Tab-separated table of C-alpha atoms and ligand atoms in Angstrom:
chain	number	residue	atom	x	y	z
A	553	UNK	CA	78.567	73.932	72.330
A	554	UNK	CA	82.193	74.824	71.582
A	555	UNK	CA	83.577	71.765	73.416
A	556	UNK	CA	85.912	69.081	72.053
A	557	UNK	CA	86.473	66.030	74.276
A	558	UNK	CA	89.569	64.200	73.145
A	559	UNK	CA	89.196	60.483	72.661
A	560	UNK	CA	92.590	58.784	72.655
A	561	UNK	CA	93.693	55.672	74.574
A	562	UNK	CA	96.776	57.402	76.032
A	563	UNK	CA	94.648	60.319	77.243
A	564	UNK	CA	92.111	57.956	78.823
A	565	UNK	CA	94.916	56.111	80.581
A	566	UNK	CA	96.453	59.314	81.990
A	567	UNK	CA	93.026	60.592	83.058
A	568	UNK	CA	92.416	57.347	84.927
A	569	UNK	CA	95.663	57.879	86.870
A	570	UNK	CA	94.495	61.417	87.711
A	571	UNK	CA	91.060	60.267	88.845
A	572	UNK	CA	92.447	57.489	91.066
A	573	UNK	CA	92.388	58.736	94.689
A	574	UNK	CA	95.481	56.624	95.520
A	575	UNK	CA	97.752	58.429	93.009
A	576	UNK	CA	100.440	60.391	94.868
A	577	UNK	CA	101.413	63.986	93.897
A	578	UNK	CA	104.502	62.974	91.898
A	579	UNK	CA	102.611	60.447	89.761
A	580	UNK	CA	99.714	62.904	89.536
A	581	UNK	CA	101.990	65.640	88.129
A	582	UNK	CA	103.504	63.207	85.620
A	583	UNK	CA	100.089	62.010	84.456
A	584	UNK	CA	98.877	65.621	84.147
A	585	UNK	CA	101.890	66.378	81.969
A	586	UNK	CA	101.300	63.350	79.715
A	587	UNK	CA	97.621	64.193	79.358
A	588	UNK	CA	98.466	67.797	78.488
A	589	UNK	CA	100.504	66.641	75.473
A	590	UNK	CA	97.283	65.218	74.016
A	591	UNK	CA	95.272	68.346	74.922
A	592	UNK	CA	97.855	70.611	73.281
A	593	UNK	CA	97.965	68.545	70.088
A	594	UNK	CA	94.182	68.888	69.751
A	595	UNK	CA	94.052	72.537	70.841
A	596	UNK	CA	96.684	73.588	68.311
A	597	UNK	CA	95.372	71.622	65.349
A	598	UNK	CA	94.091	74.801	63.679
A	599	UNK	CA	96.670	77.412	64.629
A	600	UNK	CA	98.101	79.460	61.775
A	601	UNK	CA	101.444	78.599	60.191
A	602	UNK	CA	103.784	80.825	58.220
A	603	UNK	CA	105.114	79.194	55.063
A	604	UNK	CA	108.830	79.468	54.412
A	605	UNK	CA	111.516	78.055	52.123
A	606	UNK	CA	114.202	75.847	53.653
A	607	UNK	CA	117.066	73.875	52.245
A	608	UNK	CA	117.372	70.170	53.064
A	609	UNK	CA	120.755	68.515	52.423
A	610	UNK	CA	119.322	67.710	48.958
A	611	UNK	CA	117.211	70.625	47.733
A	612	UNK	CA	114.954	73.547	48.607
A	613	UNK	CA	111.541	72.683	49.991
A	614	UNK	CA	108.612	74.290	51.785
A	615	UNK	CA	108.679	74.555	55.563
A	616	UNK	CA	106.315	75.967	58.158
A	617	UNK	CA	106.816	78.060	61.269
A	618	UNK	CA	104.339	78.484	64.102
A	619	UNK	CA	102.725	81.874	64.576
A	620	UNK	CA	102.742	83.531	67.986
A	621	UNK	CA	101.367	81.394	70.796
A	622	UNK	CA	100.577	82.608	74.317
A	623	UNK	CA	99.641	80.354	77.236
A	624	UNK	CA	97.921	81.759	80.317
A	625	UNK	CA	98.005	79.585	83.421
A	626	UNK	CA	95.097	80.156	85.794
A	627	UNK	CA	96.636	79.845	89.266
A	628	UNK	CA	97.272	77.548	90.779
A	629	UNK	CA	96.002	74.360	89.100
A	630	UNK	CA	96.851	75.656	85.613
A	631	UNK	CA	100.545	75.312	86.557
A	632	UNK	CA	100.069	71.548	86.284
A	633	UNK	CA	99.580	71.887	82.514
A	634	UNK	CA	102.332	74.411	81.879
A	635	UNK	CA	105.443	72.187	81.600
A	636	UNK	CA	103.982	70.188	78.710
A	637	UNK	CA	103.038	73.398	76.878
A	638	UNK	CA	106.570	74.778	77.329
A	639	UNK	CA	108.060	71.535	75.984
A	640	UNK	CA	105.830	71.319	72.928
A	641	UNK	CA	105.919	75.046	72.079
A	642	UNK	CA	109.323	76.339	73.250
A	643	UNK	CA	108.689	79.876	71.910
A	644	UNK	CA	105.423	80.248	73.826
A	645	UNK	CA	104.958	83.425	75.867
A	646	UNK	CA	103.375	82.813	79.266
A	647	UNK	CA	100.921	84.828	81.309
A	648	UNK	CA	99.552	84.136	84.781
A	649	UNK	CA	96.102	84.845	86.129
A	650	UNK	CA	95.282	84.521	89.814
A	651	UNK	CA	91.662	84.556	90.878
A	652	UNK	CA	89.898	83.614	94.080
A	653	UNK	CA	86.287	83.598	95.187
A	654	UNK	CA	85.211	86.584	97.258
A	655	UNK	CA	83.465	84.879	100.180
A	656	UNK	CA	81.094	87.840	100.711
A	657	UNK	CA	79.926	88.267	97.114
A	658	UNK	CA	80.851	84.829	95.626
A	659	UNK	CA	82.301	86.755	92.684
A	660	UNK	CA	85.753	86.059	91.196
A	661	UNK	CA	88.357	88.401	92.686
A	662	UNK	CA	91.715	88.983	90.974
A	663	UNK	CA	94.836	88.708	93.139
A	664	UNK	CA	97.484	88.522	90.394
A	665	UNK	CA	97.651	89.084	86.657
A	666	UNK	CA	100.651	89.366	84.352
A	667	UNK	CA	99.945	89.083	80.636
A	668	UNK	CA	102.283	89.206	77.634
A	669	UNK	CA	101.141	91.035	74.469
A	670	UNK	CA	98.461	88.955	72.737
A	671	UNK	CA	97.460	90.776	69.526
A	672	UNK	CA	97.472	88.242	66.690
A	673	UNK	CA	98.511	85.334	68.919
A	674	UNK	CA	96.827	81.977	69.434
A	675	UNK	CA	96.040	81.973	73.143
A	676	UNK	CA	95.768	78.828	75.262
A	677	UNK	CA	94.143	79.330	78.659
A	678	UNK	CA	95.153	76.574	81.081
A	679	UNK	CA	92.292	75.912	83.517
A	680	UNK	CA	92.148	72.175	84.332
A	681	UNK	CA	88.823	72.008	86.200
A	682	UNK	CA	85.896	73.763	84.510
A	683	UNK	CA	83.381	73.570	87.361
A	684	UNK	CA	81.087	76.629	87.647
A	685	UNK	CA	83.032	78.427	84.914
A	686	UNK	CA	83.571	81.579	87.020
A	687	UNK	CA	87.386	81.511	86.917
A	688	UNK	CA	87.681	80.563	83.264
A	689	UNK	CA	85.145	83.172	82.208
A	690	UNK	CA	87.036	85.805	84.211
A	691	UNK	CA	90.398	84.670	82.737
A	692	UNK	CA	89.018	84.813	79.187
A	693	UNK	CA	87.792	88.350	79.894
A	694	UNK	CA	91.307	89.284	81.043
A	695	UNK	CA	92.990	87.867	77.943
A	696	UNK	CA	90.448	89.617	75.703
A	697	UNK	CA	91.259	92.888	77.534
A	698	UNK	CA	94.898	92.209	76.573
A	699	UNK	CA	93.966	91.929	72.889
A	700	UNK	CA	93.395	88.185	72.436
A	701	UNK	CA	90.939	87.117	69.750
A	702	UNK	CA	91.783	83.467	69.116
A	703	UNK	CA	91.323	81.680	72.457
A	704	UNK	CA	91.251	77.979	73.339
A	705	UNK	CA	90.782	76.735	76.906
A	706	UNK	CA	92.616	73.557	77.920
A	707	UNK	CA	90.698	71.638	80.578
A	708	UNK	CA	91.203	68.219	82.105
A	709	UNK	CA	87.590	67.789	83.238
A	710	UNK	CA	84.543	69.923	82.482
A	711	UNK	CA	81.100	70.004	84.100
A	712	UNK	CA	77.821	70.974	82.415
A	713	UNK	CA	77.451	74.196	84.476
A	714	UNK	CA	80.886	75.452	83.472
A	715	UNK	CA	80.420	74.684	79.795
A	716	UNK	CA	77.015	76.421	79.804
A	717	UNK	CA	78.491	79.474	81.560
A	718	UNK	CA	81.309	79.658	79.007
A	719	UNK	CA	78.866	79.335	76.143
A	720	UNK	CA	76.858	82.254	77.565
A	721	UNK	CA	79.833	84.504	78.415
A	722	UNK	CA	82.348	83.583	75.692
A	723	UNK	CA	80.751	81.585	72.845
A	724	UNK	CA	83.839	82.280	70.704
A	725	UNK	CA	86.202	80.414	73.078
A	726	UNK	CA	86.927	76.826	72.097
A	727	UNK	CA	87.207	74.328	74.968
A	728	UNK	CA	89.363	71.212	74.646
A	729	UNK	CA	88.989	68.707	77.483
A	730	UNK	CA	89.808	65.116	78.386
A	731	UNK	CA	86.389	64.412	79.937
A	732	UNK	CA	82.958	65.989	80.339
A	733	UNK	CA	81.634	64.819	83.714
A	734	UNK	CA	78.145	64.449	85.131
A	735	UNK	CA	77.596	67.345	87.565
A	736	UNK	CA	78.799	69.472	90.465
A	737	UNK	CA	78.224	68.451	94.068
A	738	UNK	CA	77.002	70.866	96.765
A	739	UNK	CA	80.606	72.072	97.339
A	740	UNK	CA	81.043	72.814	93.618
A	741	UNK	CA	83.396	69.889	93.020
A	742	UNK	CA	83.059	68.047	89.740
A	743	UNK	CA	81.759	64.473	90.096
A	744	UNK	CA	83.081	61.946	89.452
A	745	UNK	CA	85.994	64.353	88.837
A	746	UNK	CA	89.399	63.957	90.427
A	747	UNK	CA	89.133	66.083	93.568
A	748	UNK	CA	90.941	69.382	94.057
A	749	UNK	CA	93.458	69.590	91.210
A	750	UNK	CA	95.721	72.110	92.982
A	751	UNK	CA	95.835	70.078	96.188
A	752	UNK	CA	96.563	66.865	94.296
A	753	UNK	CA	99.314	68.475	92.190
A	754	UNK	CA	101.082	70.095	95.129
A	755	UNK	CA	100.324	67.715	98.002
A	756	UNK	CA	98.301	70.215	100.038
A	757	UNK	CA	95.491	67.788	100.833
B	2105	URA	N1	88.372	72.734	91.150
B	2105	URA	C1	88.975	71.545	91.384
B	2105	URA	O1	90.181	71.486	91.600
B	2105	URA	N2	88.217	70.439	91.385
B	2105	URA	C2	86.881	70.456	91.150
B	2105	URA	O2	86.252	69.408	91.142
B	2105	URA	C3	86.292	71.709	90.902
B	2105	URA	C4	87.047	72.835	90.901
């Protein structure tokens, strides 16, 4: 299983704020941002660096520059992770992927996609709730169609069904999450979970 669950006291604290049903949208967005810092640090711990020579006020020394990084936010909940990514990686290029469930076929249906070039880049796919895995699998297919080879998914909470689906469809994609929860309920919500991430971020409950 290509899943890393981060284990850090600050991440656990932020996740608790997100899970708490009494947290209002403003505090929810702030906690999502703080948690994303921890997810990004873990997700980028293997990305390639380019070595370069720089001059300190005292002498020449070795420095390092980040290679190309692309983030793809899966709409709309992925937007809740984007600000932290932009802060930590100011040169990041950003794509957007909009998918909804076709009620007749239950298959993922694209309604928006705008991708930057991805050849040679480290790609972070922002999909906070990995429930059935349909949207993330679709989004990873889209970024592969755009040339991505090195893909890490950033999730807040995963469920066993979603992780299994990803392992079947995209075994090469690494998943970094803050929690791996018990199961899905009959409405495909993750339990214990945190509810509908998009609704809680944007106050559309
Ligand atoms: N999407 C959400 O926002 N929450 C879930 O629990 C599952 C999917």
